[in-house]
Tab-separated table of C-alpha atoms and ligand atoms in Angstrom:
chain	number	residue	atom	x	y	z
A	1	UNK	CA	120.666	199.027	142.916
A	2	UNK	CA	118.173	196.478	144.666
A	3	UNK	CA	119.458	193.209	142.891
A	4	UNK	CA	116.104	191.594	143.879
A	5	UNK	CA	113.429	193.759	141.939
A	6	UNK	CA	114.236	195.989	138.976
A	7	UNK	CA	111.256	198.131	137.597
A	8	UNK	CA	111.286	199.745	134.459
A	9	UNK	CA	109.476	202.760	134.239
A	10	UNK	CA	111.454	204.367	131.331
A	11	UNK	CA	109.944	202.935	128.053
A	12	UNK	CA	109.003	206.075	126.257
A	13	UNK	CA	113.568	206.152	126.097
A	14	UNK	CA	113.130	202.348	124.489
A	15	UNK	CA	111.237	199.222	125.183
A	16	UNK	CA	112.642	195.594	126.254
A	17	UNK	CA	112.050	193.126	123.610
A	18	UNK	CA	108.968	191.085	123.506
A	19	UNK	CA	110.071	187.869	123.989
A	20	UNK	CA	108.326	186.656	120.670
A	21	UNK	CA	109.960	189.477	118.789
A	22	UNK	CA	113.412	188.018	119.898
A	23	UNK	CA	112.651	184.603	118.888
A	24	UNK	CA	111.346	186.033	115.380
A	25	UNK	CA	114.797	188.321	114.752
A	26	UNK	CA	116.889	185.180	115.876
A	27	UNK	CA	115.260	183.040	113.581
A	28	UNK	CA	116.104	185.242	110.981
A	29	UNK	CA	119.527	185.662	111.729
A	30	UNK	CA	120.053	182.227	111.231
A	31	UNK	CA	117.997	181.621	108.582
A	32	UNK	CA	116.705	184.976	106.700
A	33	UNK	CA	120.484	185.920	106.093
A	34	UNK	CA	120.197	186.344	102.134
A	35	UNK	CA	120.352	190.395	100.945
A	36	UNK	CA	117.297	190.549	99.679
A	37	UNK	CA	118.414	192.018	95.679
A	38	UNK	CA	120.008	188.633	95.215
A	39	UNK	CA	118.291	186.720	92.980
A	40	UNK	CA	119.051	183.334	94.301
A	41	UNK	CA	116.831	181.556	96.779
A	42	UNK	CA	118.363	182.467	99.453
A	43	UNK	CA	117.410	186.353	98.670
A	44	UNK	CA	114.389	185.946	97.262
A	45	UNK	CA	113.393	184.349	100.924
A	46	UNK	CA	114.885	187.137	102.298
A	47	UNK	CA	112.604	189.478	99.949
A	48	UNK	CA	109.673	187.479	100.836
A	49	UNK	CA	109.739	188.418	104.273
A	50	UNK	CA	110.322	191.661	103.859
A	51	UNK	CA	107.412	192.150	101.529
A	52	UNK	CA	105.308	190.159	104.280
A	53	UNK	CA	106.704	192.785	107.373
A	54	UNK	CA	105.926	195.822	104.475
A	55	UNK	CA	102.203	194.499	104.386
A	56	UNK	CA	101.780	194.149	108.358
A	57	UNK	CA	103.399	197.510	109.155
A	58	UNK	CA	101.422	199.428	106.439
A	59	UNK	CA	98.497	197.345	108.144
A	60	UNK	CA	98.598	199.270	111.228
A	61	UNK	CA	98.201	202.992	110.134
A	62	UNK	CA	95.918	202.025	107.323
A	63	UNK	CA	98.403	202.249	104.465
A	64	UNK	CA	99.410	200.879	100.981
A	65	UNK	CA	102.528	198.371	101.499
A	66	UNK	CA	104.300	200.322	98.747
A	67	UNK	CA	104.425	203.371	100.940
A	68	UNK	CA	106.596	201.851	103.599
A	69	UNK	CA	110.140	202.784	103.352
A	70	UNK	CA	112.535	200.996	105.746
A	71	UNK	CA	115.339	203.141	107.480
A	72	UNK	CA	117.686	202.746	110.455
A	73	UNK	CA	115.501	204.607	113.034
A	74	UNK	CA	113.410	207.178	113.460
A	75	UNK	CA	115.890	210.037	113.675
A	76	UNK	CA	116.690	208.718	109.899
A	77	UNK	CA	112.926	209.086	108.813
A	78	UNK	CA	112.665	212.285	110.106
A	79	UNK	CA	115.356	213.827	108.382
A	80	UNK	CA	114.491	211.793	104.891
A	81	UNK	CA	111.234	213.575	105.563
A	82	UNK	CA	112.622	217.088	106.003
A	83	UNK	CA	115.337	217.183	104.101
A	84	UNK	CA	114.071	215.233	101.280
A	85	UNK	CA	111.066	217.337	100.395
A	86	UNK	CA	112.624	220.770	101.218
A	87	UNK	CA	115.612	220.047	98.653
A	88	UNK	CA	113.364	218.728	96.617
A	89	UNK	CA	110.931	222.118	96.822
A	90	UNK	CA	113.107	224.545	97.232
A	91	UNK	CA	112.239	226.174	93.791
A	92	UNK	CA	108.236	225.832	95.338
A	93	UNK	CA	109.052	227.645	98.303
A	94	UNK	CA	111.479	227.936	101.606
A	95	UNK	CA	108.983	228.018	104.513
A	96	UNK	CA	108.151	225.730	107.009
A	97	UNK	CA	106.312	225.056	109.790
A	98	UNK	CA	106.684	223.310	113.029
A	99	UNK	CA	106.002	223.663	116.835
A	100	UNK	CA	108.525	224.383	119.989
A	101	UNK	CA	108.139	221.084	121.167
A	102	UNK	CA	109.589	218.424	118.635
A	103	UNK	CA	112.058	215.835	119.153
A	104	UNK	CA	115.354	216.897	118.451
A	105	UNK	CA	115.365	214.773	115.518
A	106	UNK	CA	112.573	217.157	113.909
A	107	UNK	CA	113.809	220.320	115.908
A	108	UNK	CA	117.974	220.339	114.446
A	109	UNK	CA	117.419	218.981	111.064
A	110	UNK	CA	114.942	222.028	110.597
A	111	UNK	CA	117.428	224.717	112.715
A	112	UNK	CA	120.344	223.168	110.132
A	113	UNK	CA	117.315	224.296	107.606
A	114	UNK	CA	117.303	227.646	108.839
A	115	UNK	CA	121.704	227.780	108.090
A	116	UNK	CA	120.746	227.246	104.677
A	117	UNK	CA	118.246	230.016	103.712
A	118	UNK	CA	114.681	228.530	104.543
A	119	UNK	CA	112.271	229.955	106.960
A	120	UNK	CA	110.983	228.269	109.940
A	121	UNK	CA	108.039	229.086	112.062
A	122	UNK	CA	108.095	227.563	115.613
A	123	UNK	CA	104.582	227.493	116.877
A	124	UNK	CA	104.028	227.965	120.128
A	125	UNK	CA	102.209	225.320	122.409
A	126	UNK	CA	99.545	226.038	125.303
A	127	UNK	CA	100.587	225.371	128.704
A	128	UNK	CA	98.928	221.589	127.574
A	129	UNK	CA	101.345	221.392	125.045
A	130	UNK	CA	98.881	221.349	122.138
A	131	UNK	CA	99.201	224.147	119.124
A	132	UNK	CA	96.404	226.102	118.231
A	133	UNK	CA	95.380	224.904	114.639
A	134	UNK	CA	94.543	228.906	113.918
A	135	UNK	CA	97.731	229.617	114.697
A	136	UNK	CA	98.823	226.914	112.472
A	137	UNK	CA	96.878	228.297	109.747
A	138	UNK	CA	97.722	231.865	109.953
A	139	UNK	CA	101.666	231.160	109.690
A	140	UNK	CA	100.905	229.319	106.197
A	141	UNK	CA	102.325	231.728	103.604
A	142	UNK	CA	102.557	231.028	99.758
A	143	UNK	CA	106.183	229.858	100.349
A	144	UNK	CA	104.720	227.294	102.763
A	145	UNK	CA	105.995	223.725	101.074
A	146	UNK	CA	105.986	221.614	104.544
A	147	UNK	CA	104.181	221.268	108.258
A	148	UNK	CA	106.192	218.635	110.554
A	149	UNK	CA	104.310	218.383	113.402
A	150	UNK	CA	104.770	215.835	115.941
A	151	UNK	CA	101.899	212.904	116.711
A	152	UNK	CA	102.877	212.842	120.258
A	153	UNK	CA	105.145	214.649	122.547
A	154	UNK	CA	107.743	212.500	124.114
A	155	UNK	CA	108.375	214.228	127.448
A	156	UNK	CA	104.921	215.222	128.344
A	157	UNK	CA	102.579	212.740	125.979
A	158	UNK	CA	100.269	215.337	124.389
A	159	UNK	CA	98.467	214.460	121.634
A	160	UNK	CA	98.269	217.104	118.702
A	161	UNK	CA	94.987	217.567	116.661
A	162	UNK	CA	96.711	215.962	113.627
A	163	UNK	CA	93.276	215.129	112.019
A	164	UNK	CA	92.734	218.967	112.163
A	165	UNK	CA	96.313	219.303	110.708
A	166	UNK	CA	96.290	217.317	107.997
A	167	UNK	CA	92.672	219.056	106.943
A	168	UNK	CA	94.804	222.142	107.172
A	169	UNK	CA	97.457	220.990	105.002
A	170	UNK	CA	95.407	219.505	102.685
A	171	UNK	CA	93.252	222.340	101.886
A	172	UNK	CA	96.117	224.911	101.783
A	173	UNK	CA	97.872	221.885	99.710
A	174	UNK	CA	101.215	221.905	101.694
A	175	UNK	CA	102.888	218.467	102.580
A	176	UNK	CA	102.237	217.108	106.044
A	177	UNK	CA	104.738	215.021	107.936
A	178	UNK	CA	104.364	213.978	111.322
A	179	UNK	CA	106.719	212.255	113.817
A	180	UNK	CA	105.212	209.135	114.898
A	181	UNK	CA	107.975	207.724	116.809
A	182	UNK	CA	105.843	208.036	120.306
A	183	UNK	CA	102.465	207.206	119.103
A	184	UNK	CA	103.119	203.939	117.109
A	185	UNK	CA	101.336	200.997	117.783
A	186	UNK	CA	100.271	202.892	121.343
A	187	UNK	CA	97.374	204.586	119.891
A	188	UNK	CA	95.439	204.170	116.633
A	189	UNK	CA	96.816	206.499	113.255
A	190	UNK	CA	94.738	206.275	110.011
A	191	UNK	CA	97.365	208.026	107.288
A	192	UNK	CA	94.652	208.616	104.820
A	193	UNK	CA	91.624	209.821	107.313
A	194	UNK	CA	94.054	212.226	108.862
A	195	UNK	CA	95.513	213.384	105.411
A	196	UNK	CA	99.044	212.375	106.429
A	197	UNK	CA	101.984	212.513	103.622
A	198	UNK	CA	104.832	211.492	105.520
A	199	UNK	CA	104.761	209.559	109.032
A	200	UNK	CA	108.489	208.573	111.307
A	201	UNK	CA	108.260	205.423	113.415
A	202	UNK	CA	110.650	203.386	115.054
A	203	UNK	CA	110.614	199.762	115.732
A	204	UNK	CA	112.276	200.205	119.630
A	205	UNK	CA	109.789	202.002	120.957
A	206	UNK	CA	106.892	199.270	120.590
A	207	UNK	CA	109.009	196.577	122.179
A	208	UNK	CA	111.119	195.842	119.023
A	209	UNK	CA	114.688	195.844	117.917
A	210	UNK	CA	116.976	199.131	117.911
A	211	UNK	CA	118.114	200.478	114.527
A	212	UNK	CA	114.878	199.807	112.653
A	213	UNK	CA	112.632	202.434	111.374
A	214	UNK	CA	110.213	203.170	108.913
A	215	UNK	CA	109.202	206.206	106.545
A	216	UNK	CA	105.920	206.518	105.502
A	217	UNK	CA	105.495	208.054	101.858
A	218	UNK	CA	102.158	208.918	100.466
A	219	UNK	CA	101.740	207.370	97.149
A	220	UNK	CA	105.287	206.670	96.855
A	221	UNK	CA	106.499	210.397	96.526
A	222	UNK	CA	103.620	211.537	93.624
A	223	UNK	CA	101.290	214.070	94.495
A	224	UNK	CA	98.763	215.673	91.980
A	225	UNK	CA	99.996	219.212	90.766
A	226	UNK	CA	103.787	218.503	92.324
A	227	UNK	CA	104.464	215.841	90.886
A	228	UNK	CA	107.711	213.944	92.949
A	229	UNK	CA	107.371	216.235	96.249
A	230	UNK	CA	110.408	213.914	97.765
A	231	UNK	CA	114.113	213.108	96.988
A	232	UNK	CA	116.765	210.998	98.527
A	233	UNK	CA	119.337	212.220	100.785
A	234	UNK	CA	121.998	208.585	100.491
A	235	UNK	CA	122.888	207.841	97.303
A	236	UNK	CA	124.229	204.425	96.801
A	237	UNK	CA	122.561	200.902	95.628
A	238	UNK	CA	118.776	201.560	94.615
A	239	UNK	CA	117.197	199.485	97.889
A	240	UNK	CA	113.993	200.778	98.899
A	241	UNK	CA	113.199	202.459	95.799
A	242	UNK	CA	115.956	204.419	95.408
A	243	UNK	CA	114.475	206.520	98.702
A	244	UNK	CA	117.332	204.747	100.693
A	245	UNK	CA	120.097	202.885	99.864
A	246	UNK	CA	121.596	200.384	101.663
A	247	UNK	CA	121.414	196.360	102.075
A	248	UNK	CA	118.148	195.946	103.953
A	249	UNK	CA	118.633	194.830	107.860
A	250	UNK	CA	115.806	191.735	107.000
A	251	UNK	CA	116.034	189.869	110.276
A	252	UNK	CA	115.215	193.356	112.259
A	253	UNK	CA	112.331	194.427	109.911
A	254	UNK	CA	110.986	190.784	110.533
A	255	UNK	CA	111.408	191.699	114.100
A	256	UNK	CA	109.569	194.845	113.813
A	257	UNK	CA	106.760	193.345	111.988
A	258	UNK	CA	106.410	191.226	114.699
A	259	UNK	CA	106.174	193.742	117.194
A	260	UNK	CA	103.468	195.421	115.147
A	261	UNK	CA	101.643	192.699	114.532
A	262	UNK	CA	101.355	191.811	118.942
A	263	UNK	CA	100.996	196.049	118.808
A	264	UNK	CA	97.741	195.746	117.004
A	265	UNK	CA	96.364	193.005	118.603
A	266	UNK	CA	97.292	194.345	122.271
A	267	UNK	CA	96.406	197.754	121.955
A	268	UNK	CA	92.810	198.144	122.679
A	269	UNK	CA	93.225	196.293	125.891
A	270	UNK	CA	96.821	197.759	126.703
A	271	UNK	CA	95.358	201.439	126.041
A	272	UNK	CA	92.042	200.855	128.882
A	273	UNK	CA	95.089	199.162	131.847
A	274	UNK	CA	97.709	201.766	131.158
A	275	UNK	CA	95.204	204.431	131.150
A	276	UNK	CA	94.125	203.338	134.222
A	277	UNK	CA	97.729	202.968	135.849
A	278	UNK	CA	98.706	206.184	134.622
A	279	UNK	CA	95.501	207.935	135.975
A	280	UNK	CA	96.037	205.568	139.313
A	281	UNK	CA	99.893	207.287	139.482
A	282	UNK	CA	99.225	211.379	138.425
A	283	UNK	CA	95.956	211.197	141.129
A	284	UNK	CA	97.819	209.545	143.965
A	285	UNK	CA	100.790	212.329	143.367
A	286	UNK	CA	99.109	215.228	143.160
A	287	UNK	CA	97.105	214.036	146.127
A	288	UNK	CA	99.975	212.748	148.519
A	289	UNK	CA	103.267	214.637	147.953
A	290	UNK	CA	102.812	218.509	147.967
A	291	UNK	CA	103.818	221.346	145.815
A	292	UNK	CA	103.505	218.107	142.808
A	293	UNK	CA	102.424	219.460	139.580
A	294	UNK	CA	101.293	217.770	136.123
A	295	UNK	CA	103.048	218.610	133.233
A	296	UNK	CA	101.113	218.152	129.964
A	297	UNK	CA	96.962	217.436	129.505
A	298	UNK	CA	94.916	215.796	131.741
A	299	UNK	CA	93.335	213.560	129.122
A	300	UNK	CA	94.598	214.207	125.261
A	301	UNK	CA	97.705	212.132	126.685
A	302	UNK	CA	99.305	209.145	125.522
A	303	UNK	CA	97.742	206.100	128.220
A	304	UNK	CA	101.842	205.344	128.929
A	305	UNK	CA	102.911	209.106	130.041
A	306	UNK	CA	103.258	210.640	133.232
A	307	UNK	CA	105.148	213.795	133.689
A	308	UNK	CA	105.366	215.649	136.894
A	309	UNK	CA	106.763	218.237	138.374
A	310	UNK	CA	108.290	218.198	142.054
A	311	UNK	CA	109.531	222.105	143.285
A	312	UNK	CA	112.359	222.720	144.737
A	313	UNK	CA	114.423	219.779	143.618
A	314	UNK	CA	116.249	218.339	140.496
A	315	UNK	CA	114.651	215.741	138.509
A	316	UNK	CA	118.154	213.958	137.945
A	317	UNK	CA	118.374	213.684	141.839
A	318	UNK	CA	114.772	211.769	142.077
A	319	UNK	CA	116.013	209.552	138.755
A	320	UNK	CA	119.486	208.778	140.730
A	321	UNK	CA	117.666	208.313	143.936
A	322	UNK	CA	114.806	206.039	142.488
A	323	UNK	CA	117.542	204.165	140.686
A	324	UNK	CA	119.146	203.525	144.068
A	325	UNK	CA	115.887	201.824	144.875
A	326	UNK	CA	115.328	199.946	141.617
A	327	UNK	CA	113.468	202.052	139.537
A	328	UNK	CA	114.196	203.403	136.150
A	329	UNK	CA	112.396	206.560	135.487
A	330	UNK	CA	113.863	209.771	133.307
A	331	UNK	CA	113.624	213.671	133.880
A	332	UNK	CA	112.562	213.520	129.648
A	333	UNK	CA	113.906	213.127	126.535
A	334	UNK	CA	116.574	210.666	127.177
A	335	UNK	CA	118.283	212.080	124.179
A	336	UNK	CA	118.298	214.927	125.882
A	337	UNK	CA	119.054	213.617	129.508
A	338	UNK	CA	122.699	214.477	129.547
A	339	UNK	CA	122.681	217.601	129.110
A	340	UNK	CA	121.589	220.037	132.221
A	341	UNK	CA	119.676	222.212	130.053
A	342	UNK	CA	116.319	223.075	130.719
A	343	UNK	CA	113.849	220.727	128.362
A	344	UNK	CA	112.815	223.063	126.326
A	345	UNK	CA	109.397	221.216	125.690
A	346	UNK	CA	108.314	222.393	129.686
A	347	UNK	CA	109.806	225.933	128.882
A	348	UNK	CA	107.859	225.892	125.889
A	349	UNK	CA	104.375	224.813	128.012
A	350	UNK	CA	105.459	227.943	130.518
A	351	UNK	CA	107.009	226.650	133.527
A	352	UNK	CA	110.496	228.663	134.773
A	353	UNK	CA	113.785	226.797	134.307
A	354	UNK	CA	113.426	226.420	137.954
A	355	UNK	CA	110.475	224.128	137.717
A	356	UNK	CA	111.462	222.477	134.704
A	357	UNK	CA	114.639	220.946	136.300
A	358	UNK	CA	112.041	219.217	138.977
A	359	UNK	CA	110.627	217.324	136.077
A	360	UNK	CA	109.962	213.527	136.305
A	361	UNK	CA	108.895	211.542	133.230
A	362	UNK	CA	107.214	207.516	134.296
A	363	UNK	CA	106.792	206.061	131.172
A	364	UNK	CA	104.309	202.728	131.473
A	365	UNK	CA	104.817	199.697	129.299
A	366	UNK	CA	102.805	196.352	128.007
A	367	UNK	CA	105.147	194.504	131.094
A	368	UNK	CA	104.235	197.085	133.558
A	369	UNK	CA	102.122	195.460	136.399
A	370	UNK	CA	100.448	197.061	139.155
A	371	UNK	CA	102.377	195.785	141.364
A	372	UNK	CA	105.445	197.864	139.521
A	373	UNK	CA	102.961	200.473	140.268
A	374	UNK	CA	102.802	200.122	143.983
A	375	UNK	CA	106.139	200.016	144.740
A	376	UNK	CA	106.533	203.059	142.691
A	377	UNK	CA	104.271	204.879	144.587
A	378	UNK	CA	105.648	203.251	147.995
A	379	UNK	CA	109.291	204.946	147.388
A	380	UNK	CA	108.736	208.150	145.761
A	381	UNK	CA	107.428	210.270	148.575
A	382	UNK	CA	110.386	208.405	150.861
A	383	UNK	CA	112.615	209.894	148.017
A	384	UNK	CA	110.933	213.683	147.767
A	385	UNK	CA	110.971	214.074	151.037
A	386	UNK	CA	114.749	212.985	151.483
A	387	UNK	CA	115.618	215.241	148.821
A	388	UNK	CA	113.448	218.040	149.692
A	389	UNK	CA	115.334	217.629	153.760
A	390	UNK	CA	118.140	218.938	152.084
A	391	UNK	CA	117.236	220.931	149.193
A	392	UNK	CA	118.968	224.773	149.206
A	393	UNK	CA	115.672	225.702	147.366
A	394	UNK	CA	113.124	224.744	149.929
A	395	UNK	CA	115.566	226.029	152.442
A	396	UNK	CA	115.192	229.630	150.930
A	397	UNK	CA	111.026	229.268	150.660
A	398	UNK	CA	111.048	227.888	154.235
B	1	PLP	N1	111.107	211.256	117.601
B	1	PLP	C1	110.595	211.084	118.829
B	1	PLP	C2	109.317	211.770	119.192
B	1	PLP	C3	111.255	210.267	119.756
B	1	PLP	O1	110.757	210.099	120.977
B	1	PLP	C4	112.476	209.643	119.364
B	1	PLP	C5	113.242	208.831	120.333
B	1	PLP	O2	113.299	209.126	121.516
B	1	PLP	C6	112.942	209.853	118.054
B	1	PLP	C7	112.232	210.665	117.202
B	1	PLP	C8	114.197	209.198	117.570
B	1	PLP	O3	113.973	207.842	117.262
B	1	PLP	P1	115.219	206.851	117.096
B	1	PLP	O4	115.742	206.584	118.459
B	1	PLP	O5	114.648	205.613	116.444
B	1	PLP	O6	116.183	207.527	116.208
């Protein structure tokens, strides 16, 4: 690794800090250490803040601060989500529906589901990556009780119709959850105009601390003619309304809070200049280094994904090799990354295992600078070509 220049390219995996979001947890840390149940001072400070970070979350997706249920990530919010309405419902119905290209913290949860007598339909994706909201409607059965479809993919950045969803849902009166994690505080969500009941998000992917998360509830769990439509699935102490127990992690919500609140005030500007870098990137590629292929849509993207395909070599060779030359980029889900499997996200959009191992995902961020940009795009064909010299795959073709 070039000790001189490091440039992170990787921050649909995580984000750094913002600076001002690790001087806000610190503070808290030192000060903010009360558990917020105690009735002294000390945690009724503590509960002040965290009814102040409740407020400016719910702020951003246009919700009621009474709908915001802290958890430890978003893998935790998706499976309150799922398995809290489905155990909840199961007398309603056992049928759900999802797509083939959800995080595995949607995807498992769901195939555990399917272990324990419920239905799931997998909808398929165009070679975009977006669902096709009449094939959305004609899987709805009677038994349908829930639709989890994601906001935005996090290998290949499509954005799904979720207006059109949650019109769907709404009028066939099914719950709606969507995972979030990807989209939060990169692009703007408005729970009620999109008729969203339950929404993941996690605080490290928007340049805030790791283990925080949120669950968005829709009118605290009532809905008219189902009355509670969600249960726990902790038992313990009754923190966050009983939805999920635990002593309340104060100083990383206030961290969070922050990040949402420099989110919201960055994110017209931020979505116009990484728009622009990542439309600066996919052109230059797909002009300069050949047999380079796009992977997901053009423009219903998020502004911070780039996904590209490169035949006839592995994606965790270019990752390695652009490492080497101090650049952090991933073949995809970096949940995923270990494992040599193909993603099945690009199987699911149509390309052959084959070209889904040449997969590279750039993933812009708020400290991304053009510059970062140019040196990108100044070693990558160096390290294609290299790799390409002495691929067995282009051997065979040649
Ligand atoms: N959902 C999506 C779409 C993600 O990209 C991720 C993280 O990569 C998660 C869920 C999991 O979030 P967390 O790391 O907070 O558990």
């Amino acid at each position: 690794m070039n000790d001189s220049k490091y440039i992170y390219l990787d921050n649909a995996a995580t984000t750094p800090m913002d600076p001002k979001v690790i001087e806000e947890v610190n503070i808290h840390f030192r000060e903010t250490y009360g558990n917020s149940s105690s009735l002294h001072s000390v945690g009724q400070k503590a509960g002040q803040i965290l009814l102040k970070s409740r407020e400016t979350i719910a702020s951003l997706i246009n919700a009621k601060r009474d709908d915001i249920y802290f958890t430890s990530s978003g893998t935790e919010a998706d499976n309150i989500a799922i398995f809290g309405v489905t155990s909840k419902n199961k007398e309603r119905g056992n049928h759900i529906i999802t797509t083939s290209i959800e995080h595995h913290a949607v995807e498992n949860p769901l195939k555990e589901l399917e272990t324990r007598g419920f239905k799931v339909t997998f909808l398929p994706v165009d070679k975009y990556g977006l669902i096709n909201t009449k094939d959305l409607e004609n899987a709805i059965t009677k038994k349908t009780i829930l639709i989890s479809i994601m906001y935005a993919n996090n290998e290949i950045g499509t954005i799904e119709p979720i207006k059109e969803i949650g019109a769907i849902a709404k009028k066939h009166d099914i719950i709606f959850h969507t995972d979030a994690v990807q989209a939060f505080g990169k692009i703007p969500i408005d729970v009620y105009d999109m008729n969203i009941d339950l929404l993941s998000a996690s605080a490290h992917k928007l340049y805030g601390p790791k283990g925080v998360g949120i669950l968005y509830i829709y009118n605290k769990g009532i809905r008219n003619g189902w009355g509670k439509y969600i249960e726990p699935i902790m038992y313990g102490g009754g923190h966050e309304k009983n939805m999920r127990p635990s002593t309340v992690n104060v100083p990383g919500i206030a961290g969070f809070a922050k990040a949402v609140e420099i989110a919201k005030e960055e994110m017209p500007k931020e979505i116009q200049r990484e728009t622009k870098m990542r439309d600066k990137i996919i052109t230059w590629i797909l002009e300069n280094i050949e047999d380079s292929f796009l992977n997901g849509h053009p423009t219903q993207r998020l502004p911070n994904n780039i996904n590209l395909g490169f035949k006839y070599i592995e994606g965790e060779s270019i990752v390695l090799d652009l490492d080497a030359e101090g650049i952090a980029t991933s073949t995809g889900s970096a949940c995923s990354s270990e494992s040599l499997e193909p993603s099945h996200v690009l199987l699911a959009i149509g390309l052959k295992p084959e070209e889904s191992h040449g997969s590279l995902r750039v993933s812009l961020g708020r400290f991304t600078t053009e510059e970062d940009i140019d040196y990108f795009l100044e070693k990558l064909p160096h390290v294609i070509e290299r790799l390409r010299e002495i691929s067995p795959l282009k051997k065979e073709v040649n």
